[in-house]
PDB file of C-alpha atoms in Angstrom:
ATOM      1  CA  GLU A 589       1.947 -67.465 111.484  1.00  0.00           C
ATOM      2  CA  ASP A 590       3.406 -67.597 107.963  1.00  0.00           C
ATOM      3  CA  GLN A 591       3.942 -64.159 106.490  1.00  0.00           C
ATOM      4  CA  VAL A 592       5.212 -62.487 103.229  1.00  0.00           C
ATOM      5  CA  THR A 593       6.410 -58.642 102.527  1.00  0.00           C
ATOM      6  CA  GLN A 594       7.473 -57.496  99.892  1.00  0.00           C
ATOM      7  CA  SER A 595       9.777 -53.919  99.479  1.00  0.00           C
ATOM      8  CA  PRO A 596       9.757 -51.600  98.016  1.00  0.00           C
ATOM      9  CA  GLU A 597       5.555 -51.240  97.298  1.00  0.00           C
ATOM     10  CA  ALA A 598       6.514 -48.933  94.004  1.00  0.00           C
ATOM     11  CA  LEU A 599       9.722 -48.899  92.261  1.00  0.00           C
ATOM     12  CA  ARG A 600      10.268 -46.469  89.014  1.00  0.00           C
ATOM     13  CA  LEU A 601      13.352 -47.117  86.982  1.00  0.00           C
ATOM     14  CA  GLN A 602      14.128 -45.667  84.180  1.00  0.00           C
ATOM     15  CA  GLU A 603      14.445 -48.296  81.024  1.00  0.00           C
ATOM     16  CA  GLY A 604      18.287 -49.822  81.168  1.00  0.00           C
ATOM     17  CA  GLU A 605      18.352 -48.836  84.708  1.00  0.00           C
ATOM     18  CA  SER A 606      18.966 -52.043  86.333  1.00  0.00           C
ATOM     19  CA  SER A 607      17.532 -53.683  90.281  1.00  0.00           C
ATOM     20  CA  SER A 608      16.204 -55.548  92.653  1.00  0.00           C
ATOM     21  CA  LEU A 609      12.723 -56.635  94.293  1.00  0.00           C
ATOM     22  CA  ASN A 610      12.945 -58.221  97.759  1.00  0.00           C
ATOM     23  CA  CYS A 611      10.308 -60.745  99.356  1.00  0.00           C
ATOM     24  CA  SER A 612      11.134 -61.682 102.615  1.00  0.00           C
ATOM     25  CA  TYR A 613       9.424 -64.719 104.414  1.00  0.00           C
ATOM     26  CA  THR A 614       8.927 -66.382 107.530  1.00  0.00           C
ATOM     27  CA  VAL A 615       6.990 -69.701 107.353  1.00  0.00           C
ATOM     28  CA  SER A 616       6.788 -73.302 109.057  1.00  0.00           C
ATOM     29  CA  GLY A 617       9.098 -75.756 106.631  1.00  0.00           C
ATOM     30  CA  LEU A 618       8.960 -73.886 103.095  1.00  0.00           C
ATOM     31  CA  ARG A 619       7.913 -76.007 100.053  1.00  0.00           C
ATOM     32  CA  GLY A 620       8.364 -73.794  97.176  1.00  0.00           C
ATOM     33  CA  LEU A 621       8.350 -70.233  96.637  1.00  0.00           C
ATOM     34  CA  PHE A 622       6.792 -68.473  93.780  1.00  0.00           C
ATOM     35  CA  TRP A 623       7.132 -65.401  91.701  1.00  0.00           C
ATOM     36  CA  TYR A 624       4.049 -63.800  89.678  1.00  0.00           C
ATOM     37  CA  ARG A 625       3.805 -61.089  87.541  1.00  0.00           C
ATOM     38  CA  GLN A 626       0.401 -59.321  87.021  1.00  0.00           C
ATOM     39  CA  ASP A 627      -0.504 -57.037  84.239  1.00  0.00           C
ATOM     40  CA  PRO A 628      -3.919 -53.923  85.653  1.00  0.00           C
ATOM     41  CA  GLY A 629      -7.185 -56.083  85.524  1.00  0.00           C
ATOM     42  CA  LYS A 630      -5.304 -59.414  85.133  1.00  0.00           C
ATOM     43  CA  GLY A 631      -4.973 -62.534  86.761  1.00  0.00           C
ATOM     44  CA  PRO A 632      -1.367 -62.912  87.839  1.00  0.00           C
ATOM     45  CA  GLU A 633       1.108 -65.237  85.413  1.00  0.00           C
ATOM     46  CA  PHE A 634       3.647 -67.604  86.880  1.00  0.00           C
ATOM     47  CA  LEU A 635       7.480 -66.597  86.296  1.00  0.00           C
ATOM     48  CA  PHE A 636       9.605 -68.678  88.482  1.00  0.00           C
ATOM     49  CA  THR A 637       9.404 -70.935  91.573  1.00  0.00           C
ATOM     50  CA  LEU A 638      12.377 -71.824  93.899  1.00  0.00           C
ATOM     51  CA  TYR A 639      12.511 -74.117  96.344  1.00  0.00           C
ATOM     52  CA  SER A 640      15.787 -74.163  98.273  1.00  0.00           C
ATOM     53  CA  ALA A 641      18.414 -71.991  99.543  1.00  0.00           C
ATOM     54  CA  GLY A 642      21.226 -71.296  96.884  1.00  0.00           C
ATOM     55  CA  GLU A 643      18.905 -71.825  93.972  1.00  0.00           C
ATOM     56  CA  GLU A 644      18.644 -69.199  91.107  1.00  0.00           C
ATOM     57  CA  LYS A 645      16.702 -68.937  88.003  1.00  0.00           C
ATOM     58  CA  GLU A 646      16.360 -67.113  85.113  1.00  0.00           C
ATOM     59  CA  LYS A 647      13.870 -65.603  82.135  1.00  0.00           C
ATOM     60  CA  GLU A 648      15.185 -63.005  79.473  1.00  0.00           C
ATOM     61  CA  ARG A 649      15.516 -60.021  81.963  1.00  0.00           C
ATOM     62  CA  LEU A 650      14.463 -61.617  85.352  1.00  0.00           C
ATOM     63  CA  LYS A 651      16.656 -63.661  87.382  1.00  0.00           C
ATOM     64  CA  ALA A 652      14.869 -64.629  90.962  1.00  0.00           C
ATOM     65  CA  THR A 653      17.141 -65.865  93.818  1.00  0.00           C
ATOM     66  CA  LEU A 654      16.619 -67.451  96.952  1.00  0.00           C
ATOM     67  CA  THR A 655      18.036 -67.592 100.792  1.00  0.00           C
ATOM     68  CA  LYS A 656      16.660 -68.937 104.024  1.00  0.00           C
ATOM     69  CA  LYS A 657      14.670 -66.131 104.968  1.00  0.00           C
ATOM     70  CA  GLU A 658      14.060 -64.036 101.262  1.00  0.00           C
ATOM     71  CA  SER A 659      14.191 -63.898  98.078  1.00  0.00           C
ATOM     72  CA  PHE A 660      15.102 -61.419  95.399  1.00  0.00           C
ATOM     73  CA  LEU A 661      13.758 -60.536  91.866  1.00  0.00           C
ATOM     74  CA  HIS A 662      16.599 -58.736  89.975  1.00  0.00           C
ATOM     75  CA  ILE A 663      15.367 -56.766  86.727  1.00  0.00           C
ATOM     76  CA  THR A 664      18.690 -56.273  84.143  1.00  0.00           C
ATOM     77  CA  ALA A 665      18.403 -53.743  81.682  1.00  0.00           C
ATOM     78  CA  PRO A 666      14.550 -53.245  82.268  1.00  0.00           C
ATOM     79  CA  LYS A 667      12.348 -52.348  79.367  1.00  0.00           C
ATOM     80  CA  PRO A 668       8.772 -50.519  79.529  1.00  0.00           C
ATOM     81  CA  GLU A 669       7.007 -53.121  78.788  1.00  0.00           C
ATOM     82  CA  ASP A 670       8.362 -54.685  82.112  1.00  0.00           C
ATOM     83  CA  SER A 671       6.121 -52.605  84.247  1.00  0.00           C
ATOM     84  CA  ALA A 672       3.907 -54.456  86.244  1.00  0.00           C
ATOM     85  CA  THR A 673       3.156 -55.734  89.639  1.00  0.00           C
ATOM     86  CA  TYR A 674       5.380 -58.477  90.874  1.00  0.00           C
ATOM     87  CA  LEU A 675       4.242 -60.897  93.834  1.00  0.00           C
ATOM     88  CA  CYS A 676       5.704 -63.018  95.485  1.00  0.00           C
ATOM     89  CA  ALA A 677       4.046 -66.219  97.361  1.00  0.00           C
ATOM     90  CA  VAL A 678       5.077 -69.119  99.509  1.00  0.00           C
ATOM     91  CA  GLN A 679       3.585 -72.423 100.335  1.00  0.00           C
ATOM     92  CA  ALA A 680       4.421 -73.903 103.779  1.00  0.00           C
ATOM     93  CA  GLY A 681       5.359 -77.757 103.931  1.00  0.00           C
ATOM     94  CA  ASN A 682       2.434 -78.420 106.351  1.00  0.00           C
ATOM     95  CA  GLY A 683      -0.044 -77.844 103.274  1.00  0.00           C
ATOM     96  CA  GLN A 684      -1.379 -76.566 100.016  1.00  0.00           C
ATOM     97  CA  ASN A 685      -2.326 -73.318 100.647  1.00  0.00           C
ATOM     98  CA  PHE A 686      -0.136 -70.579  99.644  1.00  0.00           C
ATOM     99  CA  VAL A 687       0.570 -66.831 101.518  1.00  0.00           C
ATOM    100  CA  PHE A 688       0.770 -64.307  98.821  1.00  0.00           C
ATOM    101  CA  GLY A 689       3.025 -60.541 100.031  1.00  0.00           C
ATOM    102  CA  PRO A 690       1.111 -57.256  98.563  1.00  0.00           C
ATOM    103  CA  GLY A 691       3.615 -57.197  95.485  1.00  0.00           C
ATOM    104  CA  THR A 692       5.546 -54.480  94.223  1.00  0.00           C
ATOM    105  CA  ARG A 693       4.381 -51.935  91.386  1.00  0.00           C
ATOM    106  CA  LEU A 694       7.258 -51.638  89.017  1.00  0.00           C
ATOM    107  CA  SER A 695       7.150 -48.454  86.679  1.00  0.00           C
ATOM    108  CA  VAL A 696      10.056 -48.582  83.606  1.00  0.00           C
ATOM    109  CA  LEU A 697       9.869 -45.684  82.418  1.00  0.00           C
ATOM    110  CA  PRO A 698      11.292 -44.587  78.729  1.00  0.00           C
TER     111      PRO A 698
ATOM    112  CA  ASP B 966      -5.250 -74.583  75.572  1.00  0.00           C
ATOM    113  CA  GLY B 967      -5.764 -75.068  78.894  1.00  0.00           C
ATOM    114  CA  GLY B 968      -6.719 -72.572  81.292  1.00  0.00           C
ATOM    115  CA  ILE B 969      -8.544 -71.022  83.865  1.00  0.00           C
ATOM    116  CA  THR B 970     -11.813 -69.363  82.398  1.00  0.00           C
ATOM    117  CA  GLN B 971     -13.742 -66.497  84.948  1.00  0.00           C
ATOM    118  CA  SER B 972     -17.149 -64.835  83.941  1.00  0.00           C
ATOM    119  CA  PRO B 973     -18.241 -61.711  83.431  1.00  0.00           C
ATOM    120  CA  LYS B 974     -15.345 -60.070  83.396  1.00  0.00           C
ATOM    121  CA  TYR B 975     -17.216 -57.226  85.123  1.00  0.00           C
ATOM    122  CA  LEU B 976     -20.112 -57.012  87.134  1.00  0.00           C
ATOM    123  CA  PHE B 977     -22.204 -54.940  88.946  1.00  0.00           C
ATOM    124  CA  ARG B 978     -24.671 -55.679  92.356  1.00  0.00           C
ATOM    125  CA  LYS B 979     -27.396 -53.778  94.064  1.00  0.00           C
ATOM    126  CA  GLU B 980     -27.165 -53.531  97.714  1.00  0.00           C
ATOM    127  CA  GLY B 981     -28.686 -56.688  98.988  1.00  0.00           C
ATOM    128  CA  GLN B 982     -28.180 -59.178  95.842  1.00  0.00           C
ATOM    129  CA  ASN B 983     -27.054 -61.881  95.772  1.00  0.00           C
ATOM    130  CA  VAL B 984     -24.551 -62.790  92.571  1.00  0.00           C
ATOM    131  CA  THR B 985     -22.580 -65.594  91.320  1.00  0.00           C
ATOM    132  CA  LEU B 986     -18.993 -65.413  89.621  1.00  0.00           C
ATOM    133  CA  SER B 987     -18.016 -68.290  87.349  1.00  0.00           C
ATOM    134  CA  CYS B 988     -14.684 -70.090  87.549  1.00  0.00           C
ATOM    135  CA  GLU B 989     -13.976 -73.012  84.905  1.00  0.00           C
ATOM    136  CA  GLN B 990     -10.640 -74.743  84.473  1.00  0.00           C
ATOM    137  CA  ASN B 991     -10.085 -77.536  81.823  1.00  0.00           C
ATOM    138  CA  LEU B 992      -6.571 -78.034  83.456  1.00  0.00           C
ATOM    139  CA  ASN B 993      -7.002 -81.733  85.496  1.00  0.00           C
ATOM    140  CA  HIS B 994      -6.470 -79.573  88.629  1.00  0.00           C
ATOM    141  CA  ASP B 995      -8.017 -81.153  91.616  1.00  0.00           C
ATOM    142  CA  ALA B 996      -7.459 -78.377  93.663  1.00  0.00           C
ATOM    143  CA  MET B 997      -9.059 -74.589  93.127  1.00  0.00           C
ATOM    144  CA  TYR B 998      -9.398 -71.170  94.843  1.00  0.00           C
ATOM    145  CA  TRP B 999     -10.757 -68.028  95.088  1.00  0.00           C
ATOM    146  CA  TYR B1000      -9.196 -65.422  96.164  1.00  0.00           C
ATOM    147  CA  ARG B1001     -10.110 -61.375  96.731  1.00  0.00           C
ATOM    148  CA  GLN B1002      -7.459 -58.698  95.922  1.00  0.00           C
ATOM    149  CA  ASP B1003      -7.816 -54.913  97.158  1.00  0.00           C
ATOM    150  CA  PRO B1004      -5.161 -52.197  96.358  1.00  0.00           C
ATOM    151  CA  GLY B1005      -2.297 -52.702  98.111  1.00  0.00           C
ATOM    152  CA  GLN B1006      -3.125 -55.651  99.606  1.00  0.00           C
ATOM    153  CA  GLY B1007      -1.761 -59.297  99.111  1.00  0.00           C
ATOM    154  CA  LEU B1008      -4.140 -61.649  97.838  1.00  0.00           C
ATOM    155  CA  ARG B1009      -6.601 -63.466 100.359  1.00  0.00           C
ATOM    156  CA  LEU B1010      -8.197 -66.303 100.241  1.00  0.00           C
ATOM    157  CA  ILE B1011     -12.288 -66.975 100.657  1.00  0.00           C
ATOM    158  CA  TYR B1012     -13.028 -70.501  99.906  1.00  0.00           C
ATOM    159  CA  TYR B1013     -10.425 -73.278  98.302  1.00  0.00           C
ATOM    160  CA  SER B1014     -11.710 -76.955  97.314  1.00  0.00           C
ATOM    161  CA  GLN B1015      -9.410 -80.166  96.809  1.00  0.00           C
ATOM    162  CA  ILE B1016     -11.544 -82.345  95.596  1.00  0.00           C
ATOM    163  CA  VAL B1017     -15.391 -82.574  94.547  1.00  0.00           C
ATOM    164  CA  ASN B1018     -18.129 -82.165  96.589  1.00  0.00           C
ATOM    165  CA  ASP B1019     -15.305 -80.968  99.720  1.00  0.00           C
ATOM    166  CA  PHE B1020     -14.397 -77.212 100.162  1.00  0.00           C
ATOM    167  CA  GLN B1021     -13.031 -75.396 103.210  1.00  0.00           C
ATOM    168  CA  LYS B1022     -13.243 -71.772 103.949  1.00  0.00           C
ATOM    169  CA  GLY B1023      -9.658 -69.760 103.745  1.00  0.00           C
ATOM    170  CA  ASP B1024      -9.235 -66.496 105.967  1.00  0.00           C
ATOM    171  CA  ILE B1025     -11.969 -64.047 104.826  1.00  0.00           C
ATOM    172  CA  ALA B1026     -14.869 -66.222 104.485  1.00  0.00           C
ATOM    173  CA  GLU B1027     -17.723 -64.177 105.644  1.00  0.00           C
ATOM    174  CA  GLY B1028     -20.366 -63.386 103.295  1.00  0.00           C
ATOM    175  CA  TYR B1029     -19.265 -66.059 100.649  1.00  0.00           C
ATOM    176  CA  SER B1030     -20.095 -69.356  99.975  1.00  0.00           C
ATOM    177  CA  VAL B1031     -19.091 -71.879  97.084  1.00  0.00           C
ATOM    178  CA  SER B1032     -20.044 -75.117  95.672  1.00  0.00           C
ATOM    179  CA  ARG B1033     -17.690 -77.810  93.729  1.00  0.00           C
ATOM    180  CA  GLU B1034     -20.304 -80.293  91.934  1.00  0.00           C
ATOM    181  CA  LYS B1035     -17.572 -80.922  89.143  1.00  0.00           C
ATOM    182  CA  LYS B1036     -13.711 -81.370  89.257  1.00  0.00           C
ATOM    183  CA  GLU B1037     -13.888 -77.902  86.416  1.00  0.00           C
ATOM    184  CA  SER B1038     -16.292 -75.730  87.681  1.00  0.00           C
ATOM    185  CA  PHE B1039     -15.785 -73.527  91.226  1.00  0.00           C
ATOM    186  CA  PRO B1040     -18.792 -70.751  91.205  1.00  0.00           C
ATOM    187  CA  LEU B1041     -18.173 -68.190  94.391  1.00  0.00           C
ATOM    188  CA  THR B1042     -21.559 -66.275  95.094  1.00  0.00           C
ATOM    189  CA  VAL B1043     -21.396 -63.154  97.126  1.00  0.00           C
ATOM    190  CA  THR B1044     -23.906 -62.507  99.067  1.00  0.00           C
ATOM    191  CA  SER B1045     -25.919 -59.496 101.073  1.00  0.00           C
ATOM    192  CA  ALA B1046     -23.988 -60.649 104.112  1.00  0.00           C
ATOM    193  CA  GLN B1047     -20.748 -59.275 102.865  1.00  0.00           C
ATOM    194  CA  LYS B1048     -20.903 -55.768 103.633  1.00  0.00           C
ATOM    195  CA  ASN B1049     -17.931 -54.630 101.473  1.00  0.00           C
ATOM    196  CA  PRO B1050     -17.873 -56.951  98.178  1.00  0.00           C
ATOM    197  CA  THR B1051     -16.195 -54.182  95.810  1.00  0.00           C
ATOM    198  CA  ALA B1052     -12.872 -55.846  94.818  1.00  0.00           C
ATOM    199  CA  PHE B1053     -10.902 -57.806  92.360  1.00  0.00           C
ATOM    200  CA  TYR B1054     -11.942 -61.368  92.484  1.00  0.00           C
ATOM    201  CA  LEU B1055      -9.518 -64.535  91.072  1.00  0.00           C
ATOM    202  CA  CYS B1056     -10.023 -67.911  90.620  1.00  0.00           C
ATOM    203  CA  ALA B1057      -6.910 -70.272  90.693  1.00  0.00           C
ATOM    204  CA  SER B1058      -6.139 -73.828  90.234  1.00  0.00           C
ATOM    205  CA  SER B1059      -3.191 -75.850  91.254  1.00  0.00           C
ATOM    206  CA  HIS B1060      -1.070 -78.749  90.649  1.00  0.00           C
ATOM    207  CA  PRO B1061       1.705 -79.767  93.802  1.00  0.00           C
ATOM    208  CA  ASP B1062       4.944 -79.190  91.098  1.00  0.00           C
ATOM    209  CA  TYR B1063       4.161 -76.156  89.117  1.00  0.00           C
ATOM    210  CA  GLY B1064       1.967 -73.984  91.598  1.00  0.00           C
ATOM    211  CA  TYR B1065      -0.784 -72.018  90.850  1.00  0.00           C
ATOM    212  CA  THR B1066      -2.719 -70.940  87.086  1.00  0.00           C
ATOM    213  CA  PHE B1067      -5.033 -68.044  87.678  1.00  0.00           C
ATOM    214  CA  GLY B1068      -8.258 -66.875  85.374  1.00  0.00           C
ATOM    215  CA  SER B1069      -8.280 -62.902  84.449  1.00  0.00           C
ATOM    216  CA  GLY B1070     -10.370 -62.392  86.952  1.00  0.00           C
ATOM    217  CA  THR B1071     -13.982 -60.743  87.930  1.00  0.00           C
ATOM    218  CA  ARG B1072     -14.053 -57.031  88.776  1.00  0.00           C
ATOM    219  CA  LEU B1073     -17.371 -56.479  91.098  1.00  0.00           C
ATOM    220  CA  THR B1074     -18.766 -53.116  91.927  1.00  0.00           C
ATOM    221  CA  VAL B1075     -21.563 -52.428  94.346  1.00  0.00           C
ATOM    222  CA  VAL B1076     -23.722 -49.878  92.774  1.00  0.00           C
TER     223      VAL B1076
END
């Protein structure tokens, strides 16, 4: 069974304090790993897609990396506006549906 | 701008009442999905549809029903058989290369 776990459940950082969020997965034939940002009361917004181990993608203060078993979302010098829940999802090679992790709730304090 | 529109944003349901959540997309995506989100849990798939007039049950379909009469529309009905319907409901569509695009969600509360 395809599974996705995320850690930590919640993370509190001071502004400028860099850190990483983890997404661990077990899936039969990874087709893609997706990162989303979700603000309270809103739908998730797409951040990155990673397809193969070793791949990295960057967007402003965020950098996503992928290995065969996990993905990391690195946040460099975060700002309060980076506060949100970050969701990870995997798409197995045998189908179209995604499996979502429970998310990491990030709070960046000024 | 292309996107997914969900309505209403907030919905209140009385015990024993059926309610319908609307989802419309103008992205020309074939696949559409309904997810339920509860605090501390990942998104759970209720129903999905890959083409018009066809849909499949997801992991938690009991107490829900859908229809897909048009490519653009995928309404979800929460029936009285759903015993714990209070949740945040998200509609999404997907492109094979770009993943999911989500709507802004509907928060359903039982009163």
